[in-house]
mmCIF file of C-alpha atoms in Angstrom:
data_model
loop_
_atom_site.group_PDB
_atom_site.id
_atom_site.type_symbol
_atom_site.label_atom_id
_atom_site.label_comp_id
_atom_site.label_asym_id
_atom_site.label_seq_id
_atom_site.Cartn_x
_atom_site.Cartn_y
_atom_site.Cartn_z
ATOM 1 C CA UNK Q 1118 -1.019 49.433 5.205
ATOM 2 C CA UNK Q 1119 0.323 45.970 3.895
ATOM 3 C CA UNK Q 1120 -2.741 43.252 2.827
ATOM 4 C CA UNK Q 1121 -4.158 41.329 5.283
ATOM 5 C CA UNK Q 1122 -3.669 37.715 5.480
ATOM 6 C CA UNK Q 1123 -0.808 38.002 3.329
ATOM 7 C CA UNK Q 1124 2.066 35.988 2.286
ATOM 8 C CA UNK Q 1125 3.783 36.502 5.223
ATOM 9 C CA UNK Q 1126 1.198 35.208 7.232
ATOM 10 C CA UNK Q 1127 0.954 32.147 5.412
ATOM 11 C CA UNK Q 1128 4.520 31.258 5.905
ATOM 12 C CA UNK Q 1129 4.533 32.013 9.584
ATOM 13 C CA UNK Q 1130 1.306 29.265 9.851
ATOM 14 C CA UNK Q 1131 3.418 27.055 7.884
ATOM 15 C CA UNK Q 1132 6.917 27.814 9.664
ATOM 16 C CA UNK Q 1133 4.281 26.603 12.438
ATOM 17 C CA UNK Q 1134 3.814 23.416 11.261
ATOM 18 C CA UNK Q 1135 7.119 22.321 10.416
ATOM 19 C CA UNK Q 1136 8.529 23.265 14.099
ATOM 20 C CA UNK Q 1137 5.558 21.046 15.562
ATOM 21 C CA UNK Q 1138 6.243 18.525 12.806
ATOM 22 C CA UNK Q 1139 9.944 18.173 13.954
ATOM 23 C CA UNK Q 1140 9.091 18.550 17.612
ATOM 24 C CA UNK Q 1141 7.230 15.789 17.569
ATOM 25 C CA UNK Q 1142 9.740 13.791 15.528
ATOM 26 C CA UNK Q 1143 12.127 14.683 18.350
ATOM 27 C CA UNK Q 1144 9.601 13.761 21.030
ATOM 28 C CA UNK Q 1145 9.740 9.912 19.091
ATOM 29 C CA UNK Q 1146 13.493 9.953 19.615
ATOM 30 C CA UNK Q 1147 12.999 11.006 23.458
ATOM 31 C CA UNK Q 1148 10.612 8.204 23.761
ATOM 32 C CA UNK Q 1149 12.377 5.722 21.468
ATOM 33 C CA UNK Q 1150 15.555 6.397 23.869
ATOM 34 C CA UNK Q 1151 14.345 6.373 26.882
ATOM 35 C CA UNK Q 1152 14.540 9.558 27.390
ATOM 36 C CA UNK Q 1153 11.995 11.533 28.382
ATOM 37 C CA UNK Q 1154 12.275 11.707 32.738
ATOM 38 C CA UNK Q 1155 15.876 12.868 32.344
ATOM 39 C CA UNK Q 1156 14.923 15.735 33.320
ATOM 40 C CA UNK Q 1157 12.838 16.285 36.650
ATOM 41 C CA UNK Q 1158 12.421 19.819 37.223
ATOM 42 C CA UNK Q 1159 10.855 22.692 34.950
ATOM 43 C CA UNK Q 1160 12.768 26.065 34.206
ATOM 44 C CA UNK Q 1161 10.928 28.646 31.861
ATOM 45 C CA UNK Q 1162 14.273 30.504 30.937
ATOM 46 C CA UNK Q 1163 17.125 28.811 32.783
ATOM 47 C CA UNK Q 1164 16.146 25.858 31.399
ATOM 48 C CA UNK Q 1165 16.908 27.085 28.406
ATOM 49 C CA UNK Q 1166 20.523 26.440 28.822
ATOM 50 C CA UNK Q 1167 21.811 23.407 29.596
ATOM 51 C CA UNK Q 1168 24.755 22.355 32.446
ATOM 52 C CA UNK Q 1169 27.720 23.844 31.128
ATOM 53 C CA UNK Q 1170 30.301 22.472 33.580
ATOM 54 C CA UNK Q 1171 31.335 19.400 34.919
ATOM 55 C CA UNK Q 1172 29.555 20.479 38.722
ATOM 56 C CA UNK Q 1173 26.588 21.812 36.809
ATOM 57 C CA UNK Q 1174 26.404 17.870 34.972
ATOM 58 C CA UNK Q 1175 26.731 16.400 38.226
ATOM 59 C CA UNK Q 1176 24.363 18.615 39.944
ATOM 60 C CA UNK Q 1177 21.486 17.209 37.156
ATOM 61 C CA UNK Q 1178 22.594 13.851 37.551
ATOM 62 C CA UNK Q 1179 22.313 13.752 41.323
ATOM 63 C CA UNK Q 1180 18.606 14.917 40.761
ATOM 64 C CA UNK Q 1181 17.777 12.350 38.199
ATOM 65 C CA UNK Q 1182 18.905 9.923 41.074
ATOM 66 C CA UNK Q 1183 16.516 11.111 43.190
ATOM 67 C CA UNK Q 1184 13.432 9.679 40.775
ATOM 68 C CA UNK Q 1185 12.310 6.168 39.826
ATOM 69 C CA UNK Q 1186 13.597 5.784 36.372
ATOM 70 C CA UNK Q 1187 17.037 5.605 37.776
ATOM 71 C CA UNK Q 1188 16.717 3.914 41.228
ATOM 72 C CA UNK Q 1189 14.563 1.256 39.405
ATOM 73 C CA UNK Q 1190 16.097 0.703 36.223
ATOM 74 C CA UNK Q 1191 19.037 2.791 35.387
ATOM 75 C CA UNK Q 1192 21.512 2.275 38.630
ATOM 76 C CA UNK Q 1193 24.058 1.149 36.247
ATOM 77 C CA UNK Q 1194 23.949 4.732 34.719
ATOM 78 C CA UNK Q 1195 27.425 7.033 34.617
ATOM 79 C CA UNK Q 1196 27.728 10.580 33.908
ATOM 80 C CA UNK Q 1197 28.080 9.979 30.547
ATOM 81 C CA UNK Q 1198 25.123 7.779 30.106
ATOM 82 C CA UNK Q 1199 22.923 10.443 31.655
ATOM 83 C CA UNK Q 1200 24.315 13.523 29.239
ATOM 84 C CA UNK Q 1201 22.924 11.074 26.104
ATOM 85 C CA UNK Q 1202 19.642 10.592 27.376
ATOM 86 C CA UNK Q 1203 19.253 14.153 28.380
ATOM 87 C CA UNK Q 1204 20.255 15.530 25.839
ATOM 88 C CA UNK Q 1205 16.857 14.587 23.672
ATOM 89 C CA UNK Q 1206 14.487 15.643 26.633
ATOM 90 C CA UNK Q 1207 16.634 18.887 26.604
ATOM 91 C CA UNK Q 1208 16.272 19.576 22.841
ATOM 92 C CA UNK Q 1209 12.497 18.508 22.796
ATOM 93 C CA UNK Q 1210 11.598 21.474 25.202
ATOM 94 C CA UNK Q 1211 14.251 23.474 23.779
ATOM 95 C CA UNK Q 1212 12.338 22.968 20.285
ATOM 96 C CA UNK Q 1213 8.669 23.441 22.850
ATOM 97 C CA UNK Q 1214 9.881 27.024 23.537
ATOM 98 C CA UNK Q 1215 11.046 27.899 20.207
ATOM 99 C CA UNK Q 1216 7.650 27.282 18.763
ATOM 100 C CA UNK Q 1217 5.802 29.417 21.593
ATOM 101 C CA UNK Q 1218 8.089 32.021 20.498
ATOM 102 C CA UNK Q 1219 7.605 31.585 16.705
ATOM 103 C CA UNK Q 1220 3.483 31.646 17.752
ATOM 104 C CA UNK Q 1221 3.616 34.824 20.086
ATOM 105 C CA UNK Q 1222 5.883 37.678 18.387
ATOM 106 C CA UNK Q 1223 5.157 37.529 15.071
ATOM 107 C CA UNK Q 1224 1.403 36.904 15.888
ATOM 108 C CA UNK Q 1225 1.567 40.302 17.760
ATOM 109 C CA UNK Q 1226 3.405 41.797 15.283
ATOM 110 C CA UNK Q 1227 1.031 41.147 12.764
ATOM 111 C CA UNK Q 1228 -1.357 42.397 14.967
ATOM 112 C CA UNK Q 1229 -0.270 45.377 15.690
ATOM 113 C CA UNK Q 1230 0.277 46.434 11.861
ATOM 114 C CA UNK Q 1231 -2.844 44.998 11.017
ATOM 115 C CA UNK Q 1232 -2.100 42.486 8.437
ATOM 116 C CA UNK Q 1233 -4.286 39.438 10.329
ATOM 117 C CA UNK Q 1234 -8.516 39.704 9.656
ATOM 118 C CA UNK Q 1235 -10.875 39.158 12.269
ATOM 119 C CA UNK Q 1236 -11.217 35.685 11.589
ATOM 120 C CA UNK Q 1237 -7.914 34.689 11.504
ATOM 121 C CA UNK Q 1238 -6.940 36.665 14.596
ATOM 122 C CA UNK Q 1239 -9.622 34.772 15.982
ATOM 123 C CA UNK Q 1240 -8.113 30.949 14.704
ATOM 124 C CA UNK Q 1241 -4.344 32.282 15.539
ATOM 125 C CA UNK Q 1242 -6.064 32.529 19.715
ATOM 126 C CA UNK Q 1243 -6.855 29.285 19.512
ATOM 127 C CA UNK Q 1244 -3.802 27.569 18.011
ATOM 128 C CA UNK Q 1245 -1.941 29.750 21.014
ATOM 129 C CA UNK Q 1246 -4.322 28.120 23.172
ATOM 130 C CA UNK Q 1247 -3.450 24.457 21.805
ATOM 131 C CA UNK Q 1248 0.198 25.422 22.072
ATOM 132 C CA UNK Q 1249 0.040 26.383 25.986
ATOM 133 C CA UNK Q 1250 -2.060 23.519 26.447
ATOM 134 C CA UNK Q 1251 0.393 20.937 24.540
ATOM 135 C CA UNK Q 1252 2.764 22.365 27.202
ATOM 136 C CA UNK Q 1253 1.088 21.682 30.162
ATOM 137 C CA UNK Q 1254 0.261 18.251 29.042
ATOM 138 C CA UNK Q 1255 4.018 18.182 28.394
ATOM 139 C CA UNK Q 1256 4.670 18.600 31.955
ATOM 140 C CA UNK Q 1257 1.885 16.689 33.292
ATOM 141 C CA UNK Q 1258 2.614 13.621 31.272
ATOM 142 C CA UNK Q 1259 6.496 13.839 32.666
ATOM 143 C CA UNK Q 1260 5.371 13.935 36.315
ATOM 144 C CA UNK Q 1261 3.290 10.797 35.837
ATOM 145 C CA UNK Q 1262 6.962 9.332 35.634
ATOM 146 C CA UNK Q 1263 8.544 11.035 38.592
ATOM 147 C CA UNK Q 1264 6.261 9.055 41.826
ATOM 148 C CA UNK Q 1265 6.563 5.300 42.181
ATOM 149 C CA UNK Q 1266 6.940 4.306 38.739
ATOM 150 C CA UNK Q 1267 9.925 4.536 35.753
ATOM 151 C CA UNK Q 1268 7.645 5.521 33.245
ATOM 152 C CA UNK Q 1269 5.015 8.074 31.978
ATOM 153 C CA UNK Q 1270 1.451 7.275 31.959
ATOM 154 C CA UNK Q 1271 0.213 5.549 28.406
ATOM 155 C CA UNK Q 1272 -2.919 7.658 28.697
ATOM 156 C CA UNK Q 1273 -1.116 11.083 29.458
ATOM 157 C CA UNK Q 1274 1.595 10.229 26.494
ATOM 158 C CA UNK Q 1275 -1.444 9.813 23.927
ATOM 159 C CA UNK Q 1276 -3.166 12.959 25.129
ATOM 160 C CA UNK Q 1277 0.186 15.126 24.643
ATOM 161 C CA UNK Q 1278 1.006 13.915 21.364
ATOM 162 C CA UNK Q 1279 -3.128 14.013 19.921
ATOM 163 C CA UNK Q 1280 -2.655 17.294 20.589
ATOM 164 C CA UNK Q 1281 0.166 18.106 18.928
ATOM 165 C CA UNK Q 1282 -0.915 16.211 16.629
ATOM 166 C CA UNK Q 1283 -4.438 17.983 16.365
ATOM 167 C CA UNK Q 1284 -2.667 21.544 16.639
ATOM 168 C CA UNK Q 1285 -0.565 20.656 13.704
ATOM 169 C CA UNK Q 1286 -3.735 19.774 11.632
ATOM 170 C CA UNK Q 1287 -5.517 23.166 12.675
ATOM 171 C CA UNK Q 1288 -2.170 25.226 11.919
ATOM 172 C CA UNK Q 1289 -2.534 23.415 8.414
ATOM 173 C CA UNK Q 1290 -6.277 24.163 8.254
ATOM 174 C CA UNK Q 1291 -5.903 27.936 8.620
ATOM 175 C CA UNK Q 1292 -2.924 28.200 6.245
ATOM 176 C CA UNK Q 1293 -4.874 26.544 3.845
ATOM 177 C CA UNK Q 1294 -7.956 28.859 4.515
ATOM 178 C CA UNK Q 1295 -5.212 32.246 3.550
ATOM 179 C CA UNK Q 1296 -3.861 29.843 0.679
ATOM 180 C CA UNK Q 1297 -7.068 29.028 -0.922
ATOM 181 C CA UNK Q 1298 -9.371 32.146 -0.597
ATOM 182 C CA UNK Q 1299 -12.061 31.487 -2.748
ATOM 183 C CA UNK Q 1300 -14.934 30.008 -1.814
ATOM 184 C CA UNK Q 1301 -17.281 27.119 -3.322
ATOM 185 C CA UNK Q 1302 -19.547 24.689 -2.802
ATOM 186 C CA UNK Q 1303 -18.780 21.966 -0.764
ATOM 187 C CA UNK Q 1304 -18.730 18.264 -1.773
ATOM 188 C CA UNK Q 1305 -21.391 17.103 1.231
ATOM 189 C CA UNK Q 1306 -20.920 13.117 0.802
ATOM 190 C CA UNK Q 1307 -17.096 13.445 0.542
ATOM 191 C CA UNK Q 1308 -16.304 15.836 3.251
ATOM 192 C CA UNK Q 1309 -18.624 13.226 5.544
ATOM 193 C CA UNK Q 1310 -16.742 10.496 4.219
ATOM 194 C CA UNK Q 1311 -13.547 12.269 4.729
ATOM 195 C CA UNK Q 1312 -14.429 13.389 8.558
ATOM 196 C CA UNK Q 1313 -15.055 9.845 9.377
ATOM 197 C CA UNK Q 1314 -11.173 9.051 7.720
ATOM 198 C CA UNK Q 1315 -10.062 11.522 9.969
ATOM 199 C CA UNK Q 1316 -11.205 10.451 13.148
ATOM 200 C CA UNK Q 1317 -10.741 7.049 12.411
ATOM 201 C CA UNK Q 1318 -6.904 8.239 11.581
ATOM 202 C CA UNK Q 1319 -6.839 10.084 15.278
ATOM 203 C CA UNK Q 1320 -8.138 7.096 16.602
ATOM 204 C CA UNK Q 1321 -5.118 5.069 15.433
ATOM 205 C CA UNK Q 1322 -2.881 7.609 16.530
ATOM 206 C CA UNK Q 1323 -4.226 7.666 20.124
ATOM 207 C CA UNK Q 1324 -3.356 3.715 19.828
ATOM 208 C CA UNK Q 1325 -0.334 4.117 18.422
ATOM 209 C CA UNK Q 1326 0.803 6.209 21.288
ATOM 210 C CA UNK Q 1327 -0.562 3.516 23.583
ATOM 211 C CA UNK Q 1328 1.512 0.992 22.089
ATOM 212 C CA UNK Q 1329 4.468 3.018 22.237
ATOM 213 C CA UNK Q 1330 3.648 4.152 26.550
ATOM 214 C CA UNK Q 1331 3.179 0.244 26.892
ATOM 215 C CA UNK Q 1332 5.954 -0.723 24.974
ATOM 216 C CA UNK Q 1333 3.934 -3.064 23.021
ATOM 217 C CA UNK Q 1334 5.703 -2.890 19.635
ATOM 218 C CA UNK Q 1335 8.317 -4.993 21.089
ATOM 219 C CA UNK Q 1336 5.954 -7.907 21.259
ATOM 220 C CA UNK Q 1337 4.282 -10.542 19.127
ATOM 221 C CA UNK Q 1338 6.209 -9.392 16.440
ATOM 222 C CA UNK Q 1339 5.012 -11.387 13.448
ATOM 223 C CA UNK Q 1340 2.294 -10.451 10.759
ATOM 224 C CA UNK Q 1341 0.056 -11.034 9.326
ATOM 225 C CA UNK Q 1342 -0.276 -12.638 12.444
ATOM 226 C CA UNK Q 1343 0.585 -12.531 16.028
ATOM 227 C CA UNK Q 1344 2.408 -14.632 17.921
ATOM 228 C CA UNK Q 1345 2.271 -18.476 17.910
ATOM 229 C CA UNK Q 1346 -0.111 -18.270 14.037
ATOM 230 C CA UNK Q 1347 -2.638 -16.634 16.236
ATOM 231 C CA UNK Q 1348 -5.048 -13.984 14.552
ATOM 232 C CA UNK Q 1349 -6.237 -13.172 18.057
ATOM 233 C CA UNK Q 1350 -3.489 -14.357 20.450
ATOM 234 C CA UNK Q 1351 -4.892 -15.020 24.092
ATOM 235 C CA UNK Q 1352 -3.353 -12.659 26.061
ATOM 236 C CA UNK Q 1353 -5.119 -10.239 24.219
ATOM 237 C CA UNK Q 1354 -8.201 -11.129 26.758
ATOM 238 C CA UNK Q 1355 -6.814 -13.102 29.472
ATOM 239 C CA UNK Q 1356 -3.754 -9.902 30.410
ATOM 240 C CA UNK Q 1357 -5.937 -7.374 32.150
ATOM 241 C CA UNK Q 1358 -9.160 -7.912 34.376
ATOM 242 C CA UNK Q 1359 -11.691 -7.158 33.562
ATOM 243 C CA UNK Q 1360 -12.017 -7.691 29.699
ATOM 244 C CA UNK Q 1361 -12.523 -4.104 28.340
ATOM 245 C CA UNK Q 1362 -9.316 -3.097 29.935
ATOM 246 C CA UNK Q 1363 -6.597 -5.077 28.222
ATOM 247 C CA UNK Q 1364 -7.917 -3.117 25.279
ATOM 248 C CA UNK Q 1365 -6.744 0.347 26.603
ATOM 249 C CA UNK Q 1366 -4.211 -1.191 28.733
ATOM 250 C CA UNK Q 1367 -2.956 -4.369 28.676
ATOM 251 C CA UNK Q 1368 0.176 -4.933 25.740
ATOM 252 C CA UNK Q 1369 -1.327 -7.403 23.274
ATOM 253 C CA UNK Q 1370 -4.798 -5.618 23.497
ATOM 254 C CA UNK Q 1371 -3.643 -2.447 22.633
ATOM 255 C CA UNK Q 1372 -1.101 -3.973 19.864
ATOM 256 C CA UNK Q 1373 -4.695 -5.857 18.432
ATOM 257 C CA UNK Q 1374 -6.672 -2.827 18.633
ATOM 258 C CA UNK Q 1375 -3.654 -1.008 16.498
ATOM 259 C CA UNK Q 1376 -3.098 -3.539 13.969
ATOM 260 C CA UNK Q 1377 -7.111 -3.663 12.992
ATOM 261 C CA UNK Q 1378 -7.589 0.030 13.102
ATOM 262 C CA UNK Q 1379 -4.886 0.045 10.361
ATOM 263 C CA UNK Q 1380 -6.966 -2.316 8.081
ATOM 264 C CA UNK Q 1381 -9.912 -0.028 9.334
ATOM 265 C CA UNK Q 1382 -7.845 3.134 7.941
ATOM 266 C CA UNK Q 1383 -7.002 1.638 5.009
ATOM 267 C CA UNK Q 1384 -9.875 0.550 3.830
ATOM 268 C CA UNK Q 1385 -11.700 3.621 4.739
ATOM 269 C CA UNK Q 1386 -9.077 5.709 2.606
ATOM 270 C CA UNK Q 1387 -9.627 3.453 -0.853
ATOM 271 C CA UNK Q 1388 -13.272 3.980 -0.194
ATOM 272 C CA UNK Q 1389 -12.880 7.582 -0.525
ATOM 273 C CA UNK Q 1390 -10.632 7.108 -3.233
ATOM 274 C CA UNK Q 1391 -12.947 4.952 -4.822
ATOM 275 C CA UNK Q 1392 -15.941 7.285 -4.179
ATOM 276 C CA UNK Q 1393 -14.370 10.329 -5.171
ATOM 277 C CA UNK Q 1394 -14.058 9.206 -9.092
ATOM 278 C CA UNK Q 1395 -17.628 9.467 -8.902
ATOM 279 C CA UNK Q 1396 -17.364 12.878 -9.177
ATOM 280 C CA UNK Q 1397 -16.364 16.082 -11.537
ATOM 281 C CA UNK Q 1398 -13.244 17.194 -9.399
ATOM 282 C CA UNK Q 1399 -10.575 19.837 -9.778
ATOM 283 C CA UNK Q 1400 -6.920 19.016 -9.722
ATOM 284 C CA UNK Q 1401 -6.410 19.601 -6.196
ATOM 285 C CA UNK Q 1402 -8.915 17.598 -5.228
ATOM 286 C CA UNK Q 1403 -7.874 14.707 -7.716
ATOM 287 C CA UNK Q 1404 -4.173 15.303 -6.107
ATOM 288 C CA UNK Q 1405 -5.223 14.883 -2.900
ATOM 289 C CA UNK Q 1406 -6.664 11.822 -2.945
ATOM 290 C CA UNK Q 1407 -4.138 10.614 -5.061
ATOM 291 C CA UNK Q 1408 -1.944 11.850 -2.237
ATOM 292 C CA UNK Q 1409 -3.790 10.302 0.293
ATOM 293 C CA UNK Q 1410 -4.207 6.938 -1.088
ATOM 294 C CA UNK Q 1411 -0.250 6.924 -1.779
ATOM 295 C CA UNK Q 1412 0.317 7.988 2.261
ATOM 296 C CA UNK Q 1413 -2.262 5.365 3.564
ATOM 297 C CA UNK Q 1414 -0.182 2.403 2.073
ATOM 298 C CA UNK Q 1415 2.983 3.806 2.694
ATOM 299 C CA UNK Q 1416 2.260 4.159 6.005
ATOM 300 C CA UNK Q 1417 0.692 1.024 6.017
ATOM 301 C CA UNK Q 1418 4.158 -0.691 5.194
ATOM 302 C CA UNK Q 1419 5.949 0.978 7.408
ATOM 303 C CA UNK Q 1420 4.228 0.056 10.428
ATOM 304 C CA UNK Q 1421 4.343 -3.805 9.299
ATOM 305 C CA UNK Q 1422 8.327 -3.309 9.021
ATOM 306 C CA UNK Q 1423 8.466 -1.759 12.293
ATOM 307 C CA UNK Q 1424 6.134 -4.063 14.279
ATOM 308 C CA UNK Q 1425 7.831 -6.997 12.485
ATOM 309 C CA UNK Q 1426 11.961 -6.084 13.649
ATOM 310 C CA UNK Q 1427 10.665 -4.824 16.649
ATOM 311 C CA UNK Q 1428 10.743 -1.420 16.794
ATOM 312 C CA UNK Q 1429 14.104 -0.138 15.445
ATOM 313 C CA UNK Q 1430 14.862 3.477 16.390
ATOM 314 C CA UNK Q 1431 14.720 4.586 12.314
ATOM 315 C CA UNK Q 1432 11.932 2.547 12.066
ATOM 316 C CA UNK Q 1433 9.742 4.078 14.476
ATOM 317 C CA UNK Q 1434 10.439 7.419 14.037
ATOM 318 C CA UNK Q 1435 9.751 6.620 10.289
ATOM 319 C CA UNK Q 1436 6.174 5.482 11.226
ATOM 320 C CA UNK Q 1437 5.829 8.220 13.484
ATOM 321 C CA UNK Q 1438 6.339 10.471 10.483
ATOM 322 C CA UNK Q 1439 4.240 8.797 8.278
ATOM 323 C CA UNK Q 1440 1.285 9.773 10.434
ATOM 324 C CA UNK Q 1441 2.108 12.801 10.143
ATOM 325 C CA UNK Q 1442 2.111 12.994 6.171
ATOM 326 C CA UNK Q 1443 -0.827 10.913 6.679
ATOM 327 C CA UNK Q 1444 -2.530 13.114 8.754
ATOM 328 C CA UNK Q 1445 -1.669 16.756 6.899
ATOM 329 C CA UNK Q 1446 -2.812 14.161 3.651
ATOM 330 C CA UNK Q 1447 -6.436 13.958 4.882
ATOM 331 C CA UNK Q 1448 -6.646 17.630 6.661
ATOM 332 C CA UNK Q 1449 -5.573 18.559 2.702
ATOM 333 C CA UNK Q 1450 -8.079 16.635 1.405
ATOM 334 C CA UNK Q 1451 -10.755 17.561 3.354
ATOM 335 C CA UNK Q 1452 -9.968 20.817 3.363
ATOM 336 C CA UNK Q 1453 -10.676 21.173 -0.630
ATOM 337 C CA UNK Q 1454 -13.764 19.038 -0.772
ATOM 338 C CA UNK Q 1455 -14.985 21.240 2.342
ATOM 339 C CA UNK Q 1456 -14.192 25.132 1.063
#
C-alpha cells in the first residue's frame, strides 16, 4: 500500500491550483473582451467541442442574435467578429471542465487505493463542493446577461470569481497542510492579525470585481486623485439614490471604495510586517512576510498603472494576477504562523 497523503497527492492539490489560477486569468480576458454572453446555451459534453463548420458557426451566431448583448450593442457584429469573442467564453468553460475532471478521477483514484487520510478525504469533498458550486455561479452569473440587459450582473460576477478565488486559497491551504506535516504552536497575535489581512484582501477583491461588472476602471482615471483634483469626486454620492447604494453600485462609488481599500490593504500588510519582527521566527515565516510585503506593493503599482491608462487589456489581467499572488501570499503566510 503506497503512503498516504503522499507526493502525488500534493501535486494533484497543486496541479489544482494552477488550472483555477489560469482559469481565472482566462475569465479576465473573457471579461476584458467582452466576451463572456457569446455563448447562450449550456452543453455538458457537446459543448465541449466547438462549431466546426461554416453552418455550425452560423447556427451559434444566429443564437447570439437572439440575446441583448447583440441586439443592443453589437448589431454591427459579422461572423468573424463573433468567432473572436467566442472563442474566450469557449476556452474559459473548456478550462471549467478540465478542472472538474482533474478534481474527480484522480480524487477517486486515490481513494480507492487508499493513499488520501480521513481528513483530507474529508477537505478534498469540500473543494469538489466549491468547484460544482463555482460552476453554477458560472452559469447563473451568464444568464443575468441573457434578459433585458447586455451585461452580467456586478453582484453575480463578484460572487463567481470570490469563489474561485476562495477555492483557490483552500486548494493551497490543504496542499500546504500534506507539505508541512508537523505540527507547532501557533503564533496567536499574528495569525489574528493575518485573518484580518485576509478578509480585508477578499474584501478588495469583491470590489475589484465590482469595478470591473460596472466598468468603472474606465473612469476618473487620475491618481492620486480622481477626476477634476477631487479626493472625493461628487458623483461618488450624488450617482445612485439613496446614498449607501452608489457604494455597491453606482461607478465612482465603487471605484472610491476600491482605491481606499487598497491603502487599507496596504497598510494592514506593513503592519504585519512590522509586527512580525517582534518575534523569534523560522525562515518560512520570515519568507513569507517578506513575500507578502513584496506582493502588496507590487500589486499596489499595478493597479495605479491600470486605473491611470484606463484599463489596458495587459494591464488588467496583470492586476488580476497580482491578486492572485497576493492572495496565495497571505494564505502562505498564515498558514505557517497558524500550524
Amino acid at each position: 500500500m503506497r503512503k498516504r497523503d503522499n507526493k502525488w497527492v500534493i501535486g494533484w492539490l497543486l496541479t489544482g491550483c494552477f488550472l483555477i489560477f489560469v482559469m481565472v486569468i482566462i475569465g479576465g480576458i473573457t471579461r476584458l473582451t467582452h466576451s463572456g454572453l457569446s455563448i447562450s446555451d449550456y452543453k455538458l459534453i457537446t459543448g465541449t467541442i466547438p462549431p466546426m463548420n461554416e453552418a455550425e458557426w452560423q447556427e451559434a451566431f444566429e443564437l447570439y442574435k437572439q440575446y441583448p448583448e447583440y441586439q443592443k450593442l453589437n448589431t454591427h457584429f459579422e461572423l468573424e467578429d463573433f468567432k473572436d469573442i467566442y472563442f474566450w467564453e469557449w476556452l474559459h468553460r473548456l478550462i471549467g471542465r478540465l478542472i472538474g475532471l482533474v478534481f474527480i478521477i484522480p480524487f477517486l483514484v486515490f481513494l480507492s487505493t487508499k493513499q488520501l487520510t480521513t481528513g483530507t478525504i474529508k477537505k478534498s469533498i469540500v473543494l469538489l463542493f466549491l468547484g460544482g458550486f463555482q460552476g453554477f455561479l458560472g452559469w447563473y452569473m451568464v444568464k443575468s446577461g441573457l434578459i433585458d440587459r447586455p451585461d452580467v450582473s456586478h453582484f453575480r460576477l463578484a460572487a463567481h470569481l470570490i469563489t474561485a478565488f476562495i477555492t483557490f486559497a483552500y486548494t493551497l491551504w490543504v496542499a500546504l497542510d500534506l507539505i508541512f506535516p508537523n505540527k507547532k504552536p501557533s503564533n496567536v497575535p499574528m495569525k489574528k492579525l493575518i485573518s484580518i489581512g485576509l478578509g480585508a484582501i477578499i474584501l478588495q477583491i469583491i470590489y475589484g470585481a465590482f469595478v470591473a461588472g460596472l466598468d468603472a476602471g474606465f473612469i476618473h482615471n487620475h491618481w492620486p486623485l480622481m477626476s477634476e483634483g477631487k479626493f472625493m469626486h461628487p458623483t461618488v454620492y450624488i450617482e445612485q439614490s439613496p446614498l449607501l447604494k452608489n457604494f455597491i453600485e453606482g461607478k465612482s462609488g465603487v471605484q472610491f471604495v476600491h482605491r481606499i481599500l487598497a491603502y487599507i490593504v496596504v497598510g494592514i500588510v506593513i503592519w504585519i510586517w512590522m509586527k512580525g519582527q517582534r518575534y523569534s521566527l523560522t525562515t518560512f515565516q520570515k519568507n513569507s512576510l517578506k513575500l507578502l510585503l513584496a506582493v502588496v506593493f507590487l500589486q499596489f503599482l499595478l493597479g495605479v498603472l491600470t486605473i491611470i491608462y484606463a484599463v489596458p487589456l495587459w494591464l488588467g489581467i496583470a492586476h488580476q494576477i497580482g491578486a492572485f499572488f497576493l492572495l496565495a501570499s497571505i494564505t502562505f503566510s498564515l498558514h505557517r504562523f497558524s500550524k
